[in-house]
Coordinates of C-alpha atoms and ligand atoms in Angstrom, one line a residue:
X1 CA 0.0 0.0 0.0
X2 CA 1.3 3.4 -0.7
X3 CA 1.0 6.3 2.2
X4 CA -2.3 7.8 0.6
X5 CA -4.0 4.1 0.8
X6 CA -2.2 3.3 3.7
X7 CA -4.0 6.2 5.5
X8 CA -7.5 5.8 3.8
X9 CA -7.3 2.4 5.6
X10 CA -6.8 3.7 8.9
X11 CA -9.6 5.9 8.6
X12 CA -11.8 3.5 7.4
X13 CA -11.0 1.8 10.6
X14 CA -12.0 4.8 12.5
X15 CA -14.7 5.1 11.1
X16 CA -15.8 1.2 11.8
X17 CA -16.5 3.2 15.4
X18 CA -16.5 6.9 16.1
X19 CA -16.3 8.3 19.4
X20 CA -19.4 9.4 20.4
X21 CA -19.7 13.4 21.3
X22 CA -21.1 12.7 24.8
X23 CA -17.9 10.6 25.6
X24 CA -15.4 12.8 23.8
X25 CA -16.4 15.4 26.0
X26 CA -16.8 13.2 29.3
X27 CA -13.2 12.0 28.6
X28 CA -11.6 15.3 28.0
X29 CA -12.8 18.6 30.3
X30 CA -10.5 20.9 28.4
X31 CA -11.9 19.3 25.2
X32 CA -13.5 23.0 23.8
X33 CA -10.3 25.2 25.0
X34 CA -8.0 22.6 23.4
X35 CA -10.3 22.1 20.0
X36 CA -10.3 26.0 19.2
X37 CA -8.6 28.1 16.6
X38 CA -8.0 31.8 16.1
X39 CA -7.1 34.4 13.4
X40 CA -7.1 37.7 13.7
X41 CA -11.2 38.4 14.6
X42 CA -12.2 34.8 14.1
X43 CA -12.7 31.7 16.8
X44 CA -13.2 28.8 15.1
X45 CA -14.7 25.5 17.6
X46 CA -14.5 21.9 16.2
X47 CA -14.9 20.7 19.6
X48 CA -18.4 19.7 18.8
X49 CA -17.2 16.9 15.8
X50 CA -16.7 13.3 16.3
X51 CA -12.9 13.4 16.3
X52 CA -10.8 12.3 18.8
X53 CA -6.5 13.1 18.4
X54 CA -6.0 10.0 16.7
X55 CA -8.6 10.4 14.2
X56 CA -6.8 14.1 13.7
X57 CA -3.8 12.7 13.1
X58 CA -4.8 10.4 10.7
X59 CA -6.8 12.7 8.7
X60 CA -3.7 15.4 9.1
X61 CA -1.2 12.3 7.4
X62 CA -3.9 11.8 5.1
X63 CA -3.8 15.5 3.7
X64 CA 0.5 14.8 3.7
X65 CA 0.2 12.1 1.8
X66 CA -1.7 13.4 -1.2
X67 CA 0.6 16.5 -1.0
X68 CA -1.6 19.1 0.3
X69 CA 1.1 21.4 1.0
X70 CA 2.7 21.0 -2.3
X71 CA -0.6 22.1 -3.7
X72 CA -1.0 24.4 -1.6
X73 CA 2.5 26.0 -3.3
X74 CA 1.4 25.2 -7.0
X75 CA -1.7 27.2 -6.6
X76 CA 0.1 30.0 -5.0
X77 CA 3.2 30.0 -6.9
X78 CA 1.0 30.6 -10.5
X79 CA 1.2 26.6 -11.9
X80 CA -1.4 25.5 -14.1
X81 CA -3.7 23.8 -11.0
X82 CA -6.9 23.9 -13.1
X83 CA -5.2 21.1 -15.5
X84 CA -8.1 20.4 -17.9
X85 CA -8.1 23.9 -19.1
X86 CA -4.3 24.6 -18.6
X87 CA -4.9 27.5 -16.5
X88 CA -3.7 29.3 -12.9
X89 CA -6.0 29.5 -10.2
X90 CA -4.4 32.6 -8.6
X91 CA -7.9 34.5 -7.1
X92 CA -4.8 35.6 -4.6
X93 CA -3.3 37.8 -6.6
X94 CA -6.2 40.0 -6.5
X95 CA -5.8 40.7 -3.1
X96 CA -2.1 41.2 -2.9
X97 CA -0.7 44.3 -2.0
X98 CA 1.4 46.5 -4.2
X99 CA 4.9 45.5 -4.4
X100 CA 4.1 41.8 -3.9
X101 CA 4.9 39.2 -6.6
X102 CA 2.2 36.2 -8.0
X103 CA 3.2 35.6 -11.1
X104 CA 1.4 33.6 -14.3
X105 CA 3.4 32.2 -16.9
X106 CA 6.5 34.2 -15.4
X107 CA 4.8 37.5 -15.7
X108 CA 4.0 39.6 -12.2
X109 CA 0.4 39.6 -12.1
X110 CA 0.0 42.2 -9.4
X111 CA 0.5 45.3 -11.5
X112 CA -2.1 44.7 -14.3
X113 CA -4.5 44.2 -10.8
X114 CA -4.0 47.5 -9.1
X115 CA -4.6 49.1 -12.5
X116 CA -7.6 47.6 -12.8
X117 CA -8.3 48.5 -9.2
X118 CA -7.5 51.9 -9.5
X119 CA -9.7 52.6 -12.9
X120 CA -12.6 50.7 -10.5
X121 CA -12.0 53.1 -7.7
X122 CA -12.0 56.3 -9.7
X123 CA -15.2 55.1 -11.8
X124 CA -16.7 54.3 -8.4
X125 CA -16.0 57.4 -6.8
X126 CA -17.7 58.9 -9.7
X127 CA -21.0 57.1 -9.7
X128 CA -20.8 57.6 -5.9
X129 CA -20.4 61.4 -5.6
X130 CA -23.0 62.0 -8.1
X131 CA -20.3 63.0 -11.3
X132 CA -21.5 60.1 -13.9
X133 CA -24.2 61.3 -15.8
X134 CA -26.8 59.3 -17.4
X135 CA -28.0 60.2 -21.3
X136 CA -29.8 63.1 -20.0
X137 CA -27.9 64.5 -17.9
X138 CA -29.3 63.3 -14.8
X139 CA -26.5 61.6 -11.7
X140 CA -26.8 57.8 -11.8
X141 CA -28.7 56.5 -8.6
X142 CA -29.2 52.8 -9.7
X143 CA -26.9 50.0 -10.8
X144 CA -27.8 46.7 -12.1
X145 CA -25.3 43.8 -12.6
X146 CA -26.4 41.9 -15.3
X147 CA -24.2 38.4 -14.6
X148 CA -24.4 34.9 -13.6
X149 CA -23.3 32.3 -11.8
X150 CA -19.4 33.4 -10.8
X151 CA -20.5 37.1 -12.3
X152 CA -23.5 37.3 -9.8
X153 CA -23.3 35.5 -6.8
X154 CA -20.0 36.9 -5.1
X155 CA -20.9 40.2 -5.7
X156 CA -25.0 40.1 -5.1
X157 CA -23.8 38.1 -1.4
X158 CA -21.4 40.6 -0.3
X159 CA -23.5 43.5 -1.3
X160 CA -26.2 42.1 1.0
X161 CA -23.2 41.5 3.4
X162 CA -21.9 44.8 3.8
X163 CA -25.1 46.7 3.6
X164 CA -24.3 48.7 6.6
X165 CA -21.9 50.0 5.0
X166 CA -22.9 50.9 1.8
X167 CA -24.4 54.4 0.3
X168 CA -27.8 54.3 1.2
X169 CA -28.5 56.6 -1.6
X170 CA -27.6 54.2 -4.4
X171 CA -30.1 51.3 -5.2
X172 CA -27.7 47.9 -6.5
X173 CA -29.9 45.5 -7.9
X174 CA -28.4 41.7 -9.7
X175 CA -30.1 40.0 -12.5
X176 CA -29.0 36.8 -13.2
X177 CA -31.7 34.9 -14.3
X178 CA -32.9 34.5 -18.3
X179 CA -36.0 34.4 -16.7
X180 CA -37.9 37.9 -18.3
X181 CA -39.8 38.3 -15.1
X182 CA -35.6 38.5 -13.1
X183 CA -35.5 42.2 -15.3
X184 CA -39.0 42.7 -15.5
X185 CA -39.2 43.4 -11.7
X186 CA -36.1 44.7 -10.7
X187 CA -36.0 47.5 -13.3
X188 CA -40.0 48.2 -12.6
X189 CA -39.6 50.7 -10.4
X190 CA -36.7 52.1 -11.4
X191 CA -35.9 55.3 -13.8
X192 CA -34.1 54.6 -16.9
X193 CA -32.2 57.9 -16.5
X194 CA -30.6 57.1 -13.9
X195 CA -29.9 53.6 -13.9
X196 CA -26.4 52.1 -15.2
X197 CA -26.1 48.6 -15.9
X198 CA -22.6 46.3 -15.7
X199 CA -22.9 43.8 -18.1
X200 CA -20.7 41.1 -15.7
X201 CA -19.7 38.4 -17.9
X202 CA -16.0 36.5 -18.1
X203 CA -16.8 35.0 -21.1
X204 CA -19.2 37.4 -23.0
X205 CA -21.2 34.4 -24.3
X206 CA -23.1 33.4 -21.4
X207 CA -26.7 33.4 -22.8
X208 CA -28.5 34.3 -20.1
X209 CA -26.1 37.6 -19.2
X210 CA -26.0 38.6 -23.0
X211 CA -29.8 38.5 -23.5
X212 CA -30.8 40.4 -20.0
X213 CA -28.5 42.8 -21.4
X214 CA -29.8 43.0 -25.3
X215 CA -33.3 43.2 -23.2
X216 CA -31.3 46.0 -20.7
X217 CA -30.8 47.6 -23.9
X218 CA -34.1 48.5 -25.7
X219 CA -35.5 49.1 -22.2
X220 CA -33.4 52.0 -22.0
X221 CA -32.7 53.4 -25.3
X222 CA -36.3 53.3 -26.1
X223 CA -37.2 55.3 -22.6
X224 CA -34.4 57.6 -23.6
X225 CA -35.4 57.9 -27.2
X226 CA -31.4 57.4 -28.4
X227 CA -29.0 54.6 -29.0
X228 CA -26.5 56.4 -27.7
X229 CA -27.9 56.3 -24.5
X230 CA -26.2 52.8 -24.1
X231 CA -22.4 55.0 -24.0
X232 CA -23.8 56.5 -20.5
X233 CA -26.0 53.9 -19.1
X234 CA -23.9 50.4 -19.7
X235 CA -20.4 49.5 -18.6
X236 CA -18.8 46.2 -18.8
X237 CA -16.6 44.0 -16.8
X238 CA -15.0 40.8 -19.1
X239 CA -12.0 39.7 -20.4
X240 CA -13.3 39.9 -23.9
X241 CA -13.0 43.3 -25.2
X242 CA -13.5 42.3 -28.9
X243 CA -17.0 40.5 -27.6
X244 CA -17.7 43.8 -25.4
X245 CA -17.3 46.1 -28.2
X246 CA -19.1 44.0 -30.4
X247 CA -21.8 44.6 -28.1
X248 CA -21.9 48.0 -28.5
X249 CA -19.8 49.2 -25.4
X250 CA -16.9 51.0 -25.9
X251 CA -13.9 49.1 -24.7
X252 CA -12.7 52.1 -22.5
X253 CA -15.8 51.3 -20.5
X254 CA -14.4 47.9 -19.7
X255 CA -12.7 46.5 -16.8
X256 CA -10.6 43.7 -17.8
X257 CA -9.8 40.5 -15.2
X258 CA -8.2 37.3 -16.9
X259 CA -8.4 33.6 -17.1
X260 CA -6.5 32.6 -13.5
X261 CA -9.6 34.1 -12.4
X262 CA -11.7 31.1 -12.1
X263 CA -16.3 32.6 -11.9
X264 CA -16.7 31.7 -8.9
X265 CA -13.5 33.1 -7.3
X266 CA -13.7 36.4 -9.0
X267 CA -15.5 38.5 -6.6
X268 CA -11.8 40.7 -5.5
X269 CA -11.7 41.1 -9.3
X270 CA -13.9 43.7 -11.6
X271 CA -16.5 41.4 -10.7
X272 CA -16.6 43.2 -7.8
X273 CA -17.4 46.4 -9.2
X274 CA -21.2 46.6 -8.1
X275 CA -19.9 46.3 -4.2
X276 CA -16.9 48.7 -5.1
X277 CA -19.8 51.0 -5.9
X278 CA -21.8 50.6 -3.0
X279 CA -19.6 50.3 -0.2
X280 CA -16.3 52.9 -2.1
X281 CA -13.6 51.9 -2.7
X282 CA -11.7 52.2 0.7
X283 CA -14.1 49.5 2.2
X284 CA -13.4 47.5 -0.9
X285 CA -9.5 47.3 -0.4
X286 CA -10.6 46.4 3.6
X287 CA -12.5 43.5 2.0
X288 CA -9.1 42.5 0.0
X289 CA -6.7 42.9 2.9
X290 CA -8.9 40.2 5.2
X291 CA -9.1 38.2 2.2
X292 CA -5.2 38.3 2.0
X293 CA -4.7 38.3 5.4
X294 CA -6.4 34.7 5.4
X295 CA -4.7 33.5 2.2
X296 CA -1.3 34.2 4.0
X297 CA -2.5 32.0 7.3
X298 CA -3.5 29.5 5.0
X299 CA -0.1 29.3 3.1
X300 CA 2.0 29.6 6.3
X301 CA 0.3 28.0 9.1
X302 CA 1.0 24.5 9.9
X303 CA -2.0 22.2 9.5
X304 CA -2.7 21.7 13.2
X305 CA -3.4 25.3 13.4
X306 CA -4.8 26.3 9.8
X307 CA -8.6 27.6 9.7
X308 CA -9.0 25.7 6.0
X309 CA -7.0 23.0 6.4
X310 CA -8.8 21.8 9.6
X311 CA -12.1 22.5 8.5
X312 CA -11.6 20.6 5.1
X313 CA -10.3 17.5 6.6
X314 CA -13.2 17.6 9.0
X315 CA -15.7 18.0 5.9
X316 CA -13.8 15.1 4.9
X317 CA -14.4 13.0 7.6
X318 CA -17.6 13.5 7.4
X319 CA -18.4 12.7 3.4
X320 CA -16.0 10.4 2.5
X321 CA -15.4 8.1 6.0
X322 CA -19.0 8.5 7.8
X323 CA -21.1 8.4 4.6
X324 CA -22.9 11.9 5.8
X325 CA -24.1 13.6 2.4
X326 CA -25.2 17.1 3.4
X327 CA -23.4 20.2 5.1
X328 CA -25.5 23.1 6.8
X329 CA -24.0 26.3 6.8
X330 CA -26.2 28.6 9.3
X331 CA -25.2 32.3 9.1
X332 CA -26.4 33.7 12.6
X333 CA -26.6 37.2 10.6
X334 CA -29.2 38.5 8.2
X335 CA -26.7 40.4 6.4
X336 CA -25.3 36.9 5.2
X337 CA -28.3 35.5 4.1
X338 CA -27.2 35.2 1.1
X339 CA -23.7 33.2 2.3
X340 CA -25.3 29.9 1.5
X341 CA -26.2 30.3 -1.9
X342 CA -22.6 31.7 -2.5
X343 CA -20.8 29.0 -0.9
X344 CA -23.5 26.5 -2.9
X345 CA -21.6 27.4 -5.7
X346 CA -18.4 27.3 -4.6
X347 CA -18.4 23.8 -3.2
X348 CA -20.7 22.2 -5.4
X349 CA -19.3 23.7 -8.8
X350 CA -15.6 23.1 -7.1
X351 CA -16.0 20.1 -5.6
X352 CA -18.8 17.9 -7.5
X353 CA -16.7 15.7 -9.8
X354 CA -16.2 12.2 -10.2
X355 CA -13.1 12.0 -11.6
X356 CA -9.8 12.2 -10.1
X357 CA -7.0 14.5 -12.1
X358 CA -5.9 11.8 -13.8
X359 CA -9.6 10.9 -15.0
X360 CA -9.7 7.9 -12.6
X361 CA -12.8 7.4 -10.5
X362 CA -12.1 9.1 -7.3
X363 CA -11.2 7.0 -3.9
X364 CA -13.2 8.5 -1.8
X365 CA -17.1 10.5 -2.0
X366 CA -16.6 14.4 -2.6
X367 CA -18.0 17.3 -1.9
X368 CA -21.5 17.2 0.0
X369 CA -25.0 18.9 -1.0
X370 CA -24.5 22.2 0.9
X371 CA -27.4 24.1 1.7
X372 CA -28.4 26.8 4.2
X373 CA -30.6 29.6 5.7
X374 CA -29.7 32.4 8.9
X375 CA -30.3 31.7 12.0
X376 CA -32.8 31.4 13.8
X377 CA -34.8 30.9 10.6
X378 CA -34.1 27.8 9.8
X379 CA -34.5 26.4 13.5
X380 CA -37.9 27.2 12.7
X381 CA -37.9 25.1 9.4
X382 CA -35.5 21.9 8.8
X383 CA -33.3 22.0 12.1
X384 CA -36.4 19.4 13.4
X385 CA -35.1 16.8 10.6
X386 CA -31.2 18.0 12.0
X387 CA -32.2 16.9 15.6
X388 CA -34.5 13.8 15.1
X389 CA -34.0 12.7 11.6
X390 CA -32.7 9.4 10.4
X391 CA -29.9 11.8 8.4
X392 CA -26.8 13.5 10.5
X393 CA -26.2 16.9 9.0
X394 CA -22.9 18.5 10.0
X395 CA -23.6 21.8 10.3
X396 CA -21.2 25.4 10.4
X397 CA -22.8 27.5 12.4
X398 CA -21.7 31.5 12.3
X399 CA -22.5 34.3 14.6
X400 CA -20.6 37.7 15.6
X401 CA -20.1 39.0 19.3
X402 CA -21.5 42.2 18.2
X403 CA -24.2 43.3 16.1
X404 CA -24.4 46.3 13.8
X405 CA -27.8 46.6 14.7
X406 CA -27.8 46.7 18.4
X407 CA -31.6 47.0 19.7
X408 CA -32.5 45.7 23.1
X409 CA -31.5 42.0 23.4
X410 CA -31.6 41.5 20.2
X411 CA -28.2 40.1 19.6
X412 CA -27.9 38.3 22.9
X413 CA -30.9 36.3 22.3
X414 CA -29.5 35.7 18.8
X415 CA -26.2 34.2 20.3
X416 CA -28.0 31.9 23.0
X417 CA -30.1 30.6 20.3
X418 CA -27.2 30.0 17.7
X419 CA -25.1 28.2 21.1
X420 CA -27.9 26.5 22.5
X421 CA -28.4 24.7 18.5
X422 CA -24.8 23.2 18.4
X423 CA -25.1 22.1 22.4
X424 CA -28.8 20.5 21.5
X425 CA -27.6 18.7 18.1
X426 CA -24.1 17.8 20.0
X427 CA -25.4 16.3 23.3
X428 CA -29.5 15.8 22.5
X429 CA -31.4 14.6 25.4
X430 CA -31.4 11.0 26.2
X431 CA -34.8 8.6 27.4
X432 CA -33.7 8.8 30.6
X433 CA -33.5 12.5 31.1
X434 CA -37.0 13.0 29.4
X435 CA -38.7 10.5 31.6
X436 CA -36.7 12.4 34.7
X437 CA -38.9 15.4 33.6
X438 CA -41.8 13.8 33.9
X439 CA -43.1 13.1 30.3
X440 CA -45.5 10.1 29.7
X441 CA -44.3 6.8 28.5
X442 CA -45.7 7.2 25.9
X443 CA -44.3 10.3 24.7
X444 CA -40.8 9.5 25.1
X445 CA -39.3 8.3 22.5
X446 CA -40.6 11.6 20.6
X447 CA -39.3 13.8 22.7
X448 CA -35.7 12.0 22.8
X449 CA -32.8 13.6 21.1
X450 CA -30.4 11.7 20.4
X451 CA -27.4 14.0 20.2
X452 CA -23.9 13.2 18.1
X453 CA -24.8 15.9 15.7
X454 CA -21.3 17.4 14.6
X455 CA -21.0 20.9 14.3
X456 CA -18.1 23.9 14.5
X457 CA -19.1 27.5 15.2
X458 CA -17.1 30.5 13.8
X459 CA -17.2 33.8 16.2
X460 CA -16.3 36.6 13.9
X461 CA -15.9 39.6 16.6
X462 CA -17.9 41.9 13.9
X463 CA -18.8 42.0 10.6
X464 CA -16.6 44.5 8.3
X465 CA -15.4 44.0 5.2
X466 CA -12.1 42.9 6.4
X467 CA -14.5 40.2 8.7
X468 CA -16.1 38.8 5.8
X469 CA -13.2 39.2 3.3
X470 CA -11.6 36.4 5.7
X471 CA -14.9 34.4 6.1
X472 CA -15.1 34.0 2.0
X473 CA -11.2 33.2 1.4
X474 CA -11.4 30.8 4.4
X475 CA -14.2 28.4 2.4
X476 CA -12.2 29.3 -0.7
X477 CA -9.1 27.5 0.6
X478 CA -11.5 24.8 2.5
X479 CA -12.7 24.0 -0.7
X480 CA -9.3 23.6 -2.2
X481 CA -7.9 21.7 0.3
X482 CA -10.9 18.9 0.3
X483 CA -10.0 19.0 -4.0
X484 CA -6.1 17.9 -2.7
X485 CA -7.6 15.6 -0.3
X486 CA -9.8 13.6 -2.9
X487 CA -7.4 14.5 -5.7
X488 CA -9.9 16.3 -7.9
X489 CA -9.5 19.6 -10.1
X490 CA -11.4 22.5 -8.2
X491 CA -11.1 24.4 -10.8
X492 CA -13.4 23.1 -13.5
X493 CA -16.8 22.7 -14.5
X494 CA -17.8 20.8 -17.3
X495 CA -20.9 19.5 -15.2
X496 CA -22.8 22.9 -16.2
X497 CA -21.9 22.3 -20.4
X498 CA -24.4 19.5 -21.7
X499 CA -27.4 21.2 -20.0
X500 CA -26.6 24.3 -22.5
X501 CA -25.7 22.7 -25.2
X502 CA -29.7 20.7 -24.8
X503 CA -31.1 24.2 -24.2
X504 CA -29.5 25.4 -27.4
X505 CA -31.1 22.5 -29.9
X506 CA -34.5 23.0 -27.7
X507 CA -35.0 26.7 -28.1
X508 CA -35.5 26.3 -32.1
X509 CA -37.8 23.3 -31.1
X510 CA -39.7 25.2 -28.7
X511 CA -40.8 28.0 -30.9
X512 CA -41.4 25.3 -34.0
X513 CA -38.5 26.4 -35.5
X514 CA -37.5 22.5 -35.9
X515 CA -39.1 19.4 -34.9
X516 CA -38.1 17.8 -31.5
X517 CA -35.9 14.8 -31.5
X518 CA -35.2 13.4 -28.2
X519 CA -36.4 10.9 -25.9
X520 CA -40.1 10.4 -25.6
X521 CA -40.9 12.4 -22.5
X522 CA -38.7 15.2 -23.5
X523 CA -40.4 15.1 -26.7
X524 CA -43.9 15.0 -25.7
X525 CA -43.1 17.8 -23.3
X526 CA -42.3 19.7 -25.9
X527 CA -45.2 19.3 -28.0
X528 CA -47.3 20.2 -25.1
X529 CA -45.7 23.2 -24.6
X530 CA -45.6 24.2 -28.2
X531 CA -49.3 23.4 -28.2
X532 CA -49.9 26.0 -25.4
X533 CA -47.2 28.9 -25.8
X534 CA -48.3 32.2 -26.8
X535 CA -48.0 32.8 -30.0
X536 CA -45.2 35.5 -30.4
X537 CA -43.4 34.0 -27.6
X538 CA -43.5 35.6 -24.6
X539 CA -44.9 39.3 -25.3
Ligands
LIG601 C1 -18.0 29.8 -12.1 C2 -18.5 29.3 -13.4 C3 -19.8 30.0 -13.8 C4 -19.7 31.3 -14.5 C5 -21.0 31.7 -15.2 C6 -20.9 33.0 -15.8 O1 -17.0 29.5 -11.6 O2 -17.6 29.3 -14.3 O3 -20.7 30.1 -12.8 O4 -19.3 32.3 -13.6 O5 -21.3 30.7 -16.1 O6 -19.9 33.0 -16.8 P1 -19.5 34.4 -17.5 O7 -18.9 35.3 -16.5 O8 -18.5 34.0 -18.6 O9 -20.8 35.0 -18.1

């Protein structure tokens, strides 16, 4: 056996019997001082997971023996990572300082970025101070991304994330969906004059982006009366300037990013422009120095001590020794309401695959179904199937010491609810202890919880942008070291191609353009659509 197999066997073994939380905890009464971790204005506890030091250290040699540090240096020293399209992954290089080298190919990246970041800030600062006029001379108060997937859901998250701190004056609005009704509603109320769209597309072929913005178009060129409205009201952020100024926007109204840049990794990038615009571009550069300040923890700190490492191998654990196929991530926070969705795509799209790097069937299960909603929603929802269910869900739960909204108790009764979930699902209530409180027989084994529900709990002091510039390039790294773990490419996503490439043979089928040829239900969907679709389509 080789070291990599050799470890895989002894955690199977551990896994033939994992310590149960109750015991853990019984054995060990330092257990949640010793099972903490800090950086800078984070606390992360794992004391509530089924691990005991030996399982650690077997899941720590795992990660050695499939290299995890060495990949750890190829992604940060510029190598071609993301192998099946011969490309960096180097979203770190959009965080880095001045004067600090990442290079692609040889080349230093780092200059190209501040350029970029420094035609952002000075556009922002424009918008923001009123000195960008729209067609008619009026400021611009409104800005819609038009993007999707990678181009929408970093920045439409942290925009929601750092409300607080964001001109109150300006309305940002995201589209992503080809869906007419996604444009329909969130331009409904607002006045052409004054609204400026970023057309947010890597790529500038992503069907749904490109027609919301052909739709973007007429819907403000005809309320303007001009096509050359479009020079005032759209901006672009790609790395296709041929594609953009096909378009019809002028290339100097373009902010560039490259292909290191993976979609859903590009939020530090032009990407970002939307929450560069809303929050300025001094709380921007905050958001980029807590993302760099946890991409340099995560390259330097030993394992034992490193936020990603620990909580990838723990993910691990869970999915690919335990058989658990779901992850909660429970934002304490309204603000991150949106976290969930973000991180959906950047675990799921990273982590989905099959395949190892060298196209083999992978060793071991990968990355779980993540899902998610704030605190104390959810508890209200699906935590019953979390405490009672036949299905363990390890959960993430994240809450902040202090809230931005301080009113009455508010925020204590926030944090007792978010610490009282991980002690319930951790410890449950046994038979015994219900019938002690007097409940009927009968009633018993309904109100019996049976505890050994894994869960760790991130403590962010506050949330800045600095806070949550940390909290997103921690699951970035997680997520990268689970693809080392289970030898995968984080970095691609063919899963997403055959879906559009159906859509695009359907579309001519659906309008009778040609006749359907697919399977038989497909097919007779089809024709019973056909049979009932307005006739010009959807006017
Ligand atoms: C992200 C994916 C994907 C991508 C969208 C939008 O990692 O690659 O979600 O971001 O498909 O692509 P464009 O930015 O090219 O329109």
């Amino acid at each position: 056996m080789n070291d990599v197999q050799t470890a895989i066997a002894a955690l199977r073994e551990s896994a033939e019997r994992p310590p149960h939380l109750r015991d853990l905890f019984d054995a060990d009464p330092g257990r949640g001082d010793r099972h903490a971790l800090s950086h800078a204005d984070l606390r992360l506890d794992y004391a509530k997971h089924r691990v005991d030091d030996e399982i650690l250290t077997r899941l720590f040699a795992l990660a050695r023996a499939r290299g995890l540090a060495e990949r750890i240096e190829a992604m940060f020293s510029g190598a071609p990572v993301n192998e099946t399209e011969g490309r960096a992954a180097l979203h770190m290089a959009l965080r880095a300082p001045e004067g600090v080298r990442f290079e692609v190919a040889g080349q230093d990246v780092v200059p190209d970025v501040h350029e970029v970041l420094g035609r952002m800030a000075s556009f922002a600062e424009r918008v923001r101070a009123g000195g960008w006029l729209g067609f008619t001379g009026r400021p611009i108060r409104n800005i819609v991304n038009l993007g999707i997937g990678g181009s929408d859901l970093g920045p439409a998250m942290a925009c929601e994330a750092l409300a607080a701190y964001a001109d109150r004056g300006l309305t940002v609005r995201f589209v992503s969906n080809v869906d007419g009704t996604d444009l329909a509603e969130t331009v409904r109320d607002l006045d052409p004059a004054e609204t400026l769209f970023i057309v947010c597309s890597k790529t500038f072929t992503t069907q749904e982006t490109l027609t919301n913005a052909r739709s973007a178009r007429d819907w403000c060129t005809r309320a303007l009366g001009s096509e050359e409205a479009v020079a005032r009201h759209f901006v672009a952020v790609s790395t296709q300037g041929d594609r953009v100024a096909a378009f019809g926007i002028d290339p100097e109204r373009m902010f560039g990013f490259w292909d290191w840049v993976g979609g859903r990794y590009s939020l530090p990038s032009a990407v970002g422009l939307s929450l560069m615009i809303a929050i300025g571009p001094t709380r921007f550069r905050e958001m980029l120095a807590g993302m760099r300040d946890l991409d340099e923890h995560f390259r330097s700190a030993p394992f034992e001590a490193n936020l990603p490492v620990v909580m990838g191998l723990l993910g691990v654990w869970y999915g690919s020794f335990l058989g658990m196929q779901t992850h909660a991530v429970l934002p304490y926070d309204r603000y991150l309401r949106r976290f969930p969705a973000y991180l959906q795509q950047l675990d799921m799209e990273s982590n989905g695959k099959r395949v190892d790097r060298a196209g083999e069937p992978v060793a071991l299960d990968t990355a779980p179904v993540l899902f998610g909603e704030p605190g104390t929603n959810g508890q209200h929802a699906f935590f019953q199937l979390m405490h009672q269910g036949t299905r363990v869900v390890p959960a993430d739960f994240i809450g902040f010491c202090q809230s931005l909204n301080p009113m009455g108790d508010h925020h204590d009764l926030l944090t007792a609810n978010l610490l009282a979930q991980t002690e319930a699902l951790a410890f449950g209530r046994t038979a015994d202890e219900v019938r002690a409180a007097g409940v009927p027989e009968a009633l018993v084994a309904h109100r019996t919880f049976p505890g050994d529900r894994p869960s760790s709990t991130l403590l962010v002091d506050r949330l800045t942008p600095a806070s949550l510039g940390r909290l997103i390039a921690l699951y970035e790294h997680k997520v990268a070291v689970q693809a080392a773990v289970w030898d995968i490419n984080a970095f691609d996503q063919f899963g997403v191609e055959l879906g559009k490439e159906l859509a695009g043979r359907i579309g001519p089928e659906l309008s009778g353009a040609a006749e359907p040829e697919h399977d038989s239900s497909t097919n007779a969907m089809i024709r019973h659509y056909r049979a009932r679709r307005a006739p010009e389509g959807d006017v």
